[in-house]
XYZ file of C-alpha atoms in Angstrom:
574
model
C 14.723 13.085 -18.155
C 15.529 12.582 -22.095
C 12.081 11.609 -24.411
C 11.834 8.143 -23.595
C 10.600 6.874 -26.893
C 10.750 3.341 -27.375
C 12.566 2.806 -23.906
C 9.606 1.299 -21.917
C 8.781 -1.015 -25.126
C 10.290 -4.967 -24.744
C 12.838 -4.270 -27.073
C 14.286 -2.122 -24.486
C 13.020 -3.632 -21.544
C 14.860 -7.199 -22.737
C 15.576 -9.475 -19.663
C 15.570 -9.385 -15.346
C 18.639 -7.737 -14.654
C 19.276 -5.720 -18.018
C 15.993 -4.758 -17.986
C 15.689 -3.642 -14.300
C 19.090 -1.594 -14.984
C 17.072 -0.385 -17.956
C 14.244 1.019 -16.508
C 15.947 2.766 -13.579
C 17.923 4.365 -15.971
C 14.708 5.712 -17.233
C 13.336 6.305 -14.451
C 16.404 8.404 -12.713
C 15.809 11.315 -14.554
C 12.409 11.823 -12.840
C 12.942 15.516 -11.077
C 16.380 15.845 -11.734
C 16.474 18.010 -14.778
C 17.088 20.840 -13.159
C 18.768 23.800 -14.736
C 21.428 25.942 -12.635
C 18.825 28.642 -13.101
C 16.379 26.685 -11.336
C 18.978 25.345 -8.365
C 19.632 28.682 -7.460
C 15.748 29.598 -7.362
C 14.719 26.733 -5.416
C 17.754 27.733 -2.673
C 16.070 31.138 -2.508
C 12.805 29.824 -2.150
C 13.886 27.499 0.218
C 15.212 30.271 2.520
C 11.824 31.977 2.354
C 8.838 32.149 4.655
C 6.609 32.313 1.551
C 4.559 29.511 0.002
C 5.945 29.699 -3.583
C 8.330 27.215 -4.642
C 10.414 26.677 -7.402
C 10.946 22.954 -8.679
C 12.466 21.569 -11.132
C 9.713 22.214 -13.641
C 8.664 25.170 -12.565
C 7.261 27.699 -10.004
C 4.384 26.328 -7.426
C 2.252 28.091 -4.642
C 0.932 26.034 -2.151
C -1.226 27.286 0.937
C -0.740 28.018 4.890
C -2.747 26.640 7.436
C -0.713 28.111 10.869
C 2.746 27.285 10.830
C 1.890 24.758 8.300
C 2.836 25.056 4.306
C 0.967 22.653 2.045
C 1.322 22.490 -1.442
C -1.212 19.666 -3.239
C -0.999 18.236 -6.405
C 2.704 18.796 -7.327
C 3.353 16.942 -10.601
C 6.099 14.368 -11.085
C 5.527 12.899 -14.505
C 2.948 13.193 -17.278
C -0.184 12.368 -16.865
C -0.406 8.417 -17.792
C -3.249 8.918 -20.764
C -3.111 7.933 -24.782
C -0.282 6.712 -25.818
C 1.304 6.818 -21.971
C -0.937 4.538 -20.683
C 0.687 1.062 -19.461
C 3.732 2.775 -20.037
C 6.508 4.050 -17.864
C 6.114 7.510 -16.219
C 7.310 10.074 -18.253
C 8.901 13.758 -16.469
C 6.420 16.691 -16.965
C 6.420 19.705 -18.806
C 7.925 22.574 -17.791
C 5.765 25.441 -16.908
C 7.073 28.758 -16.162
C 3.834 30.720 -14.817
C 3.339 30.243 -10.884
C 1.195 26.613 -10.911
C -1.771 27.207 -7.923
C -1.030 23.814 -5.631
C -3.564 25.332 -2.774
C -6.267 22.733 -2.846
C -6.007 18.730 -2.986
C -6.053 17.238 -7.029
C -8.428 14.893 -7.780
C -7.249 11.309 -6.750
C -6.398 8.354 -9.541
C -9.476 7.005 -11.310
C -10.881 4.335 -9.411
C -14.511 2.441 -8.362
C -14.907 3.614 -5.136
C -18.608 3.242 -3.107
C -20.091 1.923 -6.641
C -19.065 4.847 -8.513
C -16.353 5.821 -10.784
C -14.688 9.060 -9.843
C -11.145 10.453 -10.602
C -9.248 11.295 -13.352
C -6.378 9.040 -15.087
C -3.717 12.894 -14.694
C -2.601 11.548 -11.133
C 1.154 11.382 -11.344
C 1.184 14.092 -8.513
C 2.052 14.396 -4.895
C 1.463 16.927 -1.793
C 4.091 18.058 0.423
C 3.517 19.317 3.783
C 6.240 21.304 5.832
C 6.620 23.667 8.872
C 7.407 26.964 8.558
C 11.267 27.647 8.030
C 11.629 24.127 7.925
C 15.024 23.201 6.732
C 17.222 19.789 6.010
C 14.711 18.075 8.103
C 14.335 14.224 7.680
C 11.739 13.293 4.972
C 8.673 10.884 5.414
C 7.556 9.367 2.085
C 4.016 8.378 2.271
C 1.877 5.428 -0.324
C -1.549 5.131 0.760
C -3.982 2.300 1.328
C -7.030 0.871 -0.352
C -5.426 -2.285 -2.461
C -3.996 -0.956 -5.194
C -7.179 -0.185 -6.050
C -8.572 2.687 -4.282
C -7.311 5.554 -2.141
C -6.045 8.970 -2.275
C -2.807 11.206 -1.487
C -5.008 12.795 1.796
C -5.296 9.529 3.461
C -3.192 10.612 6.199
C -2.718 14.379 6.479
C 0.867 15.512 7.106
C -0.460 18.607 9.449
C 0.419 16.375 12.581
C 3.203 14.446 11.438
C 5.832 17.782 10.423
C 4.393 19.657 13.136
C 5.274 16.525 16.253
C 8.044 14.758 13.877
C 9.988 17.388 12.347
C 9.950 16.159 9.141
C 8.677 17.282 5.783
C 5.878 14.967 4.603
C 4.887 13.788 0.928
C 2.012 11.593 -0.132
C 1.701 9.918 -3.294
C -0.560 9.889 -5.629
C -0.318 6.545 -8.035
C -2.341 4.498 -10.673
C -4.712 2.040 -9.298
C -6.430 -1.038 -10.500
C -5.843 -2.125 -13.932
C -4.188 1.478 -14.903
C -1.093 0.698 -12.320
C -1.271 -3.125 -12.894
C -1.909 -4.933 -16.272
C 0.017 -7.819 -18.116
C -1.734 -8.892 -20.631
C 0.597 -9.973 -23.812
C -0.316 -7.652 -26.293
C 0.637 -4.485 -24.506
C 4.448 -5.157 -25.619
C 5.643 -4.876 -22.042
C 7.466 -7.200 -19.612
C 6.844 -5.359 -16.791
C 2.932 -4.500 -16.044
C 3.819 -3.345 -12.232
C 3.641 0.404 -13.885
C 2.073 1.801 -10.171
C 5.771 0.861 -8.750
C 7.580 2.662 -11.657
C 4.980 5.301 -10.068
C 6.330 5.484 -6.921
C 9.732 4.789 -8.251
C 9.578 8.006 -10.567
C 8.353 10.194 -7.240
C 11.077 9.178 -5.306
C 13.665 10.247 -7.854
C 11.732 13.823 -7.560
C 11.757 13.805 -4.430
C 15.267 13.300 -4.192
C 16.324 16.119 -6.632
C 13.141 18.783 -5.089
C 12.550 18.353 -1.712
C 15.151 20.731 -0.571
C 13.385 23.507 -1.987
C 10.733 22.477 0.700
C 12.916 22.432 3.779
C 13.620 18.283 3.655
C 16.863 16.716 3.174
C 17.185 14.910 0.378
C 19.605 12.189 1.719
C 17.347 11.225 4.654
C 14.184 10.300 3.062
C 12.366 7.674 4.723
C 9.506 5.445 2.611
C 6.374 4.564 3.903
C 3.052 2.997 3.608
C -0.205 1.680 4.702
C -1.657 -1.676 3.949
C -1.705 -2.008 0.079
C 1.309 0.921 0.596
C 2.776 -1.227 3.628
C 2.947 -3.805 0.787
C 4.118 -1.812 -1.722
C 7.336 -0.732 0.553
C 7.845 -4.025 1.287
C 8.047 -4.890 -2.633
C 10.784 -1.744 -2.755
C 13.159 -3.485 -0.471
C 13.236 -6.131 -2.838
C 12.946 -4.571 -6.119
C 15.961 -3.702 -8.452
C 14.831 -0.748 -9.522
C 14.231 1.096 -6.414
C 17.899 0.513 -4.957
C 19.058 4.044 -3.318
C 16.208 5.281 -3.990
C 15.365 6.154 0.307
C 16.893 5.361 3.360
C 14.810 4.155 5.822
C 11.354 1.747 5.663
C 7.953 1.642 7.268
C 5.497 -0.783 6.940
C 2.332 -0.039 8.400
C -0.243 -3.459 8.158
C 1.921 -4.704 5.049
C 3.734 -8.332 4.268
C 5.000 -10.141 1.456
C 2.721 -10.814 -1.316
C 3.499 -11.038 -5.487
C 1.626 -12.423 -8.185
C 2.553 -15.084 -10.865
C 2.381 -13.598 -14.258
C 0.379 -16.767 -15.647
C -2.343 -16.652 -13.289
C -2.892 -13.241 -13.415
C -3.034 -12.601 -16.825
C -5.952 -15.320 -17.298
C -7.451 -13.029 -14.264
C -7.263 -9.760 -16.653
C -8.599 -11.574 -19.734
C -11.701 -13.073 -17.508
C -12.166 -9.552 -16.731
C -12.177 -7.711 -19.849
C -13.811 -10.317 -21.649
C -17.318 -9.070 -21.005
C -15.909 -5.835 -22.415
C -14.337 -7.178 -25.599
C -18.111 -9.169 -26.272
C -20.019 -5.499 -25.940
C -17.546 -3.844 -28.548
C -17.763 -6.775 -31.240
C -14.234 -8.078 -30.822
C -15.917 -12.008 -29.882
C -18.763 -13.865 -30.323
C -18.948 -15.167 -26.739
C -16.830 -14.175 -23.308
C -14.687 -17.406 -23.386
C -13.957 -16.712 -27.516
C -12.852 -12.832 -26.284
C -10.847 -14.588 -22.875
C -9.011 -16.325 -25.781
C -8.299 -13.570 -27.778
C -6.817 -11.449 -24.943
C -4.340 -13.635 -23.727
C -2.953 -13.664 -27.388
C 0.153 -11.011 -28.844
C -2.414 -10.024 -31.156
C -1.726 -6.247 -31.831
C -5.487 -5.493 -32.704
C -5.757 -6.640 -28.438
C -3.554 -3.732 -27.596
C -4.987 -1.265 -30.046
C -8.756 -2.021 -28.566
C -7.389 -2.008 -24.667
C -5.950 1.746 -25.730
C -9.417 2.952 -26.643
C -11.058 1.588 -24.089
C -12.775 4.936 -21.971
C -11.324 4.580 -18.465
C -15.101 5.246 -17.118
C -15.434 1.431 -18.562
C -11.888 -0.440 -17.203
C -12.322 1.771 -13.454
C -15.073 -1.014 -12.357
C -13.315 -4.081 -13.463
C -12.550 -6.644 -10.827
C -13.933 -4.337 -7.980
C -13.398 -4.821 -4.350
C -10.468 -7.197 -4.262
C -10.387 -7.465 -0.201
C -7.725 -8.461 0.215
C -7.038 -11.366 -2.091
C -4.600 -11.284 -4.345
C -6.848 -13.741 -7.249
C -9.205 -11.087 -7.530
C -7.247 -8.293 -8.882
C -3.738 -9.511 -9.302
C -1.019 -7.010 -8.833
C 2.944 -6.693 -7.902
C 3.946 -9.451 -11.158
C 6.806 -11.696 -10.479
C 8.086 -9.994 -13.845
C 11.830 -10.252 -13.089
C 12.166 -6.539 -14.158
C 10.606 -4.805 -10.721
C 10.229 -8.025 -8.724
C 12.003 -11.286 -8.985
C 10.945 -14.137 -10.529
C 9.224 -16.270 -7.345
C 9.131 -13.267 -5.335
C 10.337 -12.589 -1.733
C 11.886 -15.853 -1.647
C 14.630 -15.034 -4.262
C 14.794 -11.412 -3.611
C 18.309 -9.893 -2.929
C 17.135 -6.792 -0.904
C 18.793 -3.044 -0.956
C 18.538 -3.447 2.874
C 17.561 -0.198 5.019
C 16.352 -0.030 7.976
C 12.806 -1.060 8.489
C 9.782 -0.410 11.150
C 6.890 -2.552 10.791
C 3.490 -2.661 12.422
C 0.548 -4.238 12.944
C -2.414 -4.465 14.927
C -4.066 -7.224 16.684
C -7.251 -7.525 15.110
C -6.849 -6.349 11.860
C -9.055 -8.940 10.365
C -11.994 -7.979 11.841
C -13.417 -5.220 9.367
C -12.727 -7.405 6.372
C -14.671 -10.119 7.976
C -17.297 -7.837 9.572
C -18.569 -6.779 5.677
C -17.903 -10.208 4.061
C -21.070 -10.471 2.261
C -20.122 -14.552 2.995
C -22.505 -13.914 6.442
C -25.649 -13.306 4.490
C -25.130 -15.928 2.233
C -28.053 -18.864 2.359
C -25.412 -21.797 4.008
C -24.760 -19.418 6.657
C -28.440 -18.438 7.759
C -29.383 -21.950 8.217
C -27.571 -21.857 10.963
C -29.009 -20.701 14.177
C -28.160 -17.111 15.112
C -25.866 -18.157 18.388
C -23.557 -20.175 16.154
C -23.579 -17.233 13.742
C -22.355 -15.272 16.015
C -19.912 -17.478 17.689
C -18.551 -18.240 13.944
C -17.907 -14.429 13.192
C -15.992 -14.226 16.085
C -13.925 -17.076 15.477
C -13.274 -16.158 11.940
C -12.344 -12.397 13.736
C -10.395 -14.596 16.426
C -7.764 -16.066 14.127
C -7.742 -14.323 10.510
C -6.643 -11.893 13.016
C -3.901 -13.931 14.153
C -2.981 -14.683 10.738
C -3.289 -11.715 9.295
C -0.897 -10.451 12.408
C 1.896 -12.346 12.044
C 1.775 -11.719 7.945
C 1.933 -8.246 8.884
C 5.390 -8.230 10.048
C 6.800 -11.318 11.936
C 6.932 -13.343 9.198
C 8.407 -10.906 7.440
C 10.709 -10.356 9.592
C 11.649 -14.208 9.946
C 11.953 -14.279 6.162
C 13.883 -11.557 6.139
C 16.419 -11.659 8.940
C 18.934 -14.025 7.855
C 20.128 -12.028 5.306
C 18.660 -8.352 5.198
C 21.352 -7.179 7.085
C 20.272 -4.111 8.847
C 18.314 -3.653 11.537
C 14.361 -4.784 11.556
C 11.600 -3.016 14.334
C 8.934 -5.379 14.807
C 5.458 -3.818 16.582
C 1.985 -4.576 17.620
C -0.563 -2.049 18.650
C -2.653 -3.748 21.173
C -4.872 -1.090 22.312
C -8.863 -1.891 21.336
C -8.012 -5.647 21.513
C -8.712 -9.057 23.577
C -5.588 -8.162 25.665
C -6.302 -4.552 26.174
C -8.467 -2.754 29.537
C -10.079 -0.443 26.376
C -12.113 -2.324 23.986
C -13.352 -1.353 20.617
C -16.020 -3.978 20.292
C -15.730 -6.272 17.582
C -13.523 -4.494 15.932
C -10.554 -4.750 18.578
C -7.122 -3.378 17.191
C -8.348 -2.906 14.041
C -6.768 -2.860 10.423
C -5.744 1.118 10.826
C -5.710 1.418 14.484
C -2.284 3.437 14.495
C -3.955 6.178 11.979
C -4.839 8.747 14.869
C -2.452 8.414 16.408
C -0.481 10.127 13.390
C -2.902 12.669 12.219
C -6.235 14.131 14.058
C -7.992 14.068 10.636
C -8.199 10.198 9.487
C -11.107 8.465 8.581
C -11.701 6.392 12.121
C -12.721 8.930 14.996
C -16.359 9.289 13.619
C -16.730 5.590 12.805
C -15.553 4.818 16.468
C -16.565 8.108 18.645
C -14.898 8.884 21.972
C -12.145 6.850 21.696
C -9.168 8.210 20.264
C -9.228 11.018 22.421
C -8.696 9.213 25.737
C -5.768 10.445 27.664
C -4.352 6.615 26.979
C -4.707 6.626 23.466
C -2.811 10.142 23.488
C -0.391 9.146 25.793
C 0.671 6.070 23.192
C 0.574 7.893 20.405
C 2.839 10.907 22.026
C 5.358 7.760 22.776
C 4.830 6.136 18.770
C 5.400 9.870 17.606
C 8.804 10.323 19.619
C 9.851 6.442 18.175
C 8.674 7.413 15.006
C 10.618 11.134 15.192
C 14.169 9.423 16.238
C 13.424 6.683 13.529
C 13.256 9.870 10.737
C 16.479 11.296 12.029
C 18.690 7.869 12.766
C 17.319 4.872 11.650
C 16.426 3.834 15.034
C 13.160 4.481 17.019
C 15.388 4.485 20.318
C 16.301 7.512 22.308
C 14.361 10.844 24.483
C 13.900 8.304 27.505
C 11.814 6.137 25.785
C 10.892 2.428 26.751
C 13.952 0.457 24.721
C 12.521 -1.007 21.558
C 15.240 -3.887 20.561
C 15.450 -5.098 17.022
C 14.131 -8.201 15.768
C 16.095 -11.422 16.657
C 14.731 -14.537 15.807
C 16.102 -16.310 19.156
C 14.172 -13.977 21.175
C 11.295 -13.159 18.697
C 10.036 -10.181 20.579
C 8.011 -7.108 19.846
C 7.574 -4.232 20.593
C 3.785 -3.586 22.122
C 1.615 -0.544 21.836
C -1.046 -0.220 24.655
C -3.067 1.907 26.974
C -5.436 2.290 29.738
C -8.152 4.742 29.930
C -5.590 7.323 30.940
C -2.076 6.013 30.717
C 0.108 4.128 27.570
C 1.490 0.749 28.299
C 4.344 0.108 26.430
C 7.413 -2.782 26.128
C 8.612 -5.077 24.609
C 6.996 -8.542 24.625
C 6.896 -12.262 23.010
C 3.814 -12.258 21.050
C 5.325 -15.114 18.464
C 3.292 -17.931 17.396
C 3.327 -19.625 13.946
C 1.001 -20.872 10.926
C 0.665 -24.255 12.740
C -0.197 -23.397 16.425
C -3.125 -20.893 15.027
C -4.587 -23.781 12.935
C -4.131 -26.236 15.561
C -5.791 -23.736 17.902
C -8.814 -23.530 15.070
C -9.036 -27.344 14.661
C -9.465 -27.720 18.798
C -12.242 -24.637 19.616
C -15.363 -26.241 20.631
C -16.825 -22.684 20.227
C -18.529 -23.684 16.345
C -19.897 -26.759 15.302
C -17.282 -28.711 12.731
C -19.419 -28.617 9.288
C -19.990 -24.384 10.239
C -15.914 -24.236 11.241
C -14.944 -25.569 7.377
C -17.532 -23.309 5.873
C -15.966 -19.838 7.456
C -12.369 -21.565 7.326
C -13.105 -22.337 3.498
C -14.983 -18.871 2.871
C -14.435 -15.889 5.053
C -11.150 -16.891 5.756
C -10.222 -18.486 2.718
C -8.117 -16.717 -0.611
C -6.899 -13.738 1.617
C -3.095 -12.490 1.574
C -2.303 -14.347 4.398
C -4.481 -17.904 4.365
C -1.924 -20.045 2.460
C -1.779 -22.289 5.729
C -5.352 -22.247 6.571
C -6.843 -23.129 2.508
C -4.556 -25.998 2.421
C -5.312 -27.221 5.806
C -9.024 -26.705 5.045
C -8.890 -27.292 1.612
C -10.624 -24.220 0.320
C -10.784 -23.737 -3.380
C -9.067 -22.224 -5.871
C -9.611 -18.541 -6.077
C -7.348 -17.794 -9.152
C -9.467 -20.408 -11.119
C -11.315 -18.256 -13.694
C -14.618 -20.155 -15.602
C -12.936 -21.171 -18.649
C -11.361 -24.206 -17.221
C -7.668 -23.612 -17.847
């Protein structure tokens, strides 16, 4: 890619379309500067059983582990620091000594567990591919944690290339204010830099990843949670048209942020900042002074050590007013979001589980607050599971029927709607409180994931197996075609909105239950079903319904019904 220079400045940028057009201009050069020299190289290393690769920028050696080639911590722009930062990704150097990719790169700076850790050089991404792999479908992969948290090793591609014969690549992106920031005096229209990011990998994949035994025309994006939400922002993003084929939205849904809001958010939370370094006399002086053009703003954010901005609006869980993120800029996402998006339609799996608010709610601090204890401990109880009980519900149909309502009129290719059942209310195998939880399809993809020692001797039933052999073989004829169907599987029909079916993951202790089912219900039947249980007395209902429940991604329904307050309200009254 040419020096960008200027380009990512608003005098480039200008307005929606011209600027989208803009930027992915920029951003199509990302991996494809490759010289003939380096073509033929790559096709000889790509014929090869060894673990040295030549890219576009150079030579890289990854590891083996079996039949299993890994290669960690691939660049695919600059790293994002000085001058780059809250900028558009830039390509990297060239480097023409063999670059050692044999053990994981740190991940993007982040607060993580009350600590900083990290670095801001993350633009990089790991690739994981079977021996003598060749032209084999590619799975993209944008991990969880918010936009906030997370690393490239969420998910492990050992499993995945070795059952799915695919090549696998995780991304590694910037997180928290790094990826997302708006505030005026940075110059920049845009602020959503984590999606030029992912945008920028994409484009290397595209012009590497046959080096590595994948085909770059059948490249398949996917992503967990925060990720699942991220894909879900590609489909209707500008920038990010033929840039994959396929879609895959694990725990996702529809969520953007109105610049205006979320600017006031950023200036609440640098403000304490801007008062230790002497820029303001008091926090609501320094609020004021960030939200202004003022180019001494811009030059102070620059300096700023990232050790200080990492903490900044911690733990977001899962509300959007807490750390804003995926701006309605009219550049990378339309102007009021979803609703006037004209998607680059592909096809598009999405899943969720059953009970995949029960974590969140589980480690709300909200049940050791004072109005809660002065309850007695029954109705505690019986008020945790009812906030479990429908955020769940909520948060399930967010996930991906209400997407794929939204969405269905006019995407125009085919939409695979699932559930994963297994742990749940429904299911003979229960996982306590936590039921189907947010994640609950992770082991089945990868042996190595974050859940089997949190919930012991339970993901290696012959039931779960048996499930996740069938989700694998979906999953494996999705990769190729574009649909899961095929091998003798149970038929998994797309979404129609007459029918409004599903397709359900399940399993007994030793066998997987799997078909299609109506597992619709709406906004207004789960609140009417909330207003009706007996199970928690009235003034302790409105104080979880208001609370626990209350600001998440998908409570829209429930705080106006309940009339919880306003979570992008910041102290200074405006």
């Amino acid at each position: 890619m040419e020096s960008t220079g200027n380009l990512t400045r608003r005098s480039f940028i200008g307005t929606s379309a011209g600027g989208a057009a803009a930027i992915a201009a920029v951003l199509s050069g990302c991996g494809t500067a490759q010289t003939g020299q380096n073509q033929t190289q790559a096709a000889e290393s790509a014929a090869s059983t060894g673990t040295t690769i030549q890219t576009a920028y150079g030579p890289v050696k990854g590891t083996q582990e079996g039949s299993v080639r890994i290669w960690y911590g691939v660049p695919y722009a600059k790293a994002p620091v000085g001058d780059l930062r809250w900028q558009a990704p830039e390509e990297p150097e060239s480097w023409s000594e063999e670059r050692e990719c044999t053990e994981p790169a740190d991940p993007a700076i982040q607060y993580s567990n009350q600590e900083v850790t990290g670095t801001e050089d993350c633009l990089n991404l790991d690739i994981y591919a079977t021996e003598g792999a060749e032209k084999q479908p590619v799975l993209v992969y944008i991990h969880g944690g918010n936009n906030q948290t997370g690393t490239a090793q969420e998910i492990p591609g050992t499993d995945l290339v070795t059952n799915d014969g695919c090549v696998y690549v995780s991304l590694s992106y910037r997180l928290g204010l790094f990826g997302f920031m708006r505030l005026p005096a940075l110059g920049e229209d845009t602020g959503n830099f984590a999606m030029l990011d992912i945008a920028c990998a994409l484009d290397w994949v595209r012009a590497n990843i046959e080096a590595f035994g994948g085909d770059p025309d059948n490249v398949t994006v996917s992503g967990f949670s925060a990720g699942g939400r991220d894909v879900m922002a590609m489909l209707a993003s500008p920038v990010f048209a033929g840039k994959f084929d396929k879609a895959i939205a694990y725990s996702g849904g529809m969520t953007t942020a109105e610049i205006g809001p979320s600017q006031k958010k950023e200036a609440a939370a640098l403000a304490p900042l801007a008062v230790e370094d002497g820029k303001a006399a008091s926090e609501e002086e320094a609020y004021q002074w960030l939200l202004t053009d003022d180019a001494e703003v811009k030059t102070w954010l620059s300096g700023i050590s990232a050790e200080r901005l990492a903490p900044l609006m911690g733990n977001a869980s899962i509300r959007m007013s807490v750390f804003p993120h995926l701006f309605e800029d009219d550049i990378v996402l339309p102007k009021g979001g979803f609703a006037n998006a004209d998607y680059h339609a592909v096809p598009l799996l999405m899943l969720t589980g059953t009970t995949e608010f029960s974590m969140f709610s589980a480690f709300d601090s909200f049940w050791e607050s004072d109005p809660v204890k002065r309850f007695p401990e029954d109705e505690q109880a019986a008020a945790k599971a009812f906030a479990i009980k429908y955020g769940s519900d909520m948060y399930r149909i967010f996930n991906a029927e209400c997407s794929a309502e939204a969405m269905s009129g006019s995407y125009g290719k085919d939409i695979y709607v699932c559930q994963v059942e297994f742990g749940g209310e429904t299911s003979e195998v229960k996982i306590g409180s936590f039921g189907s939880f947010h994640g609950i399809f992770v082991p089945m993809l990868s042996s190595t994931n974050n859940y089997t020692a949190l919930i012991p001797d339970t993901f290696d039933k012959e039931g779960y197996q048996a499930m996740g052999k069938a989700f694998n073989a979906y999953l494996r004829n999705f990769l190729m075609t574009g649909n899961p169907n095929g091998d003798g599987l149970a038929e998994w029909s797309a979404w129609d909105s007459s029918k409004k079916e599903s397709m359900a993951f399940d399993a007994t202790e030793t066998e997987a239950v799997i078909g299609m089912k109506d597992a619709h219900t709406s906004y207004d039947e789960i609140l009417a079903a909330m207003d009706a249980d007996t199970s928690v007395p009235d003034e302790l209902k409105e104080l979880v319904a208001t609370n626990d429940m209350a600001g998440r991604w998908f409570s829209a329904a429930n705080d106006a019904h309940y009339g919880a307050p306003d979570f992008w309200a910041t102290p200074y009254g405006d």
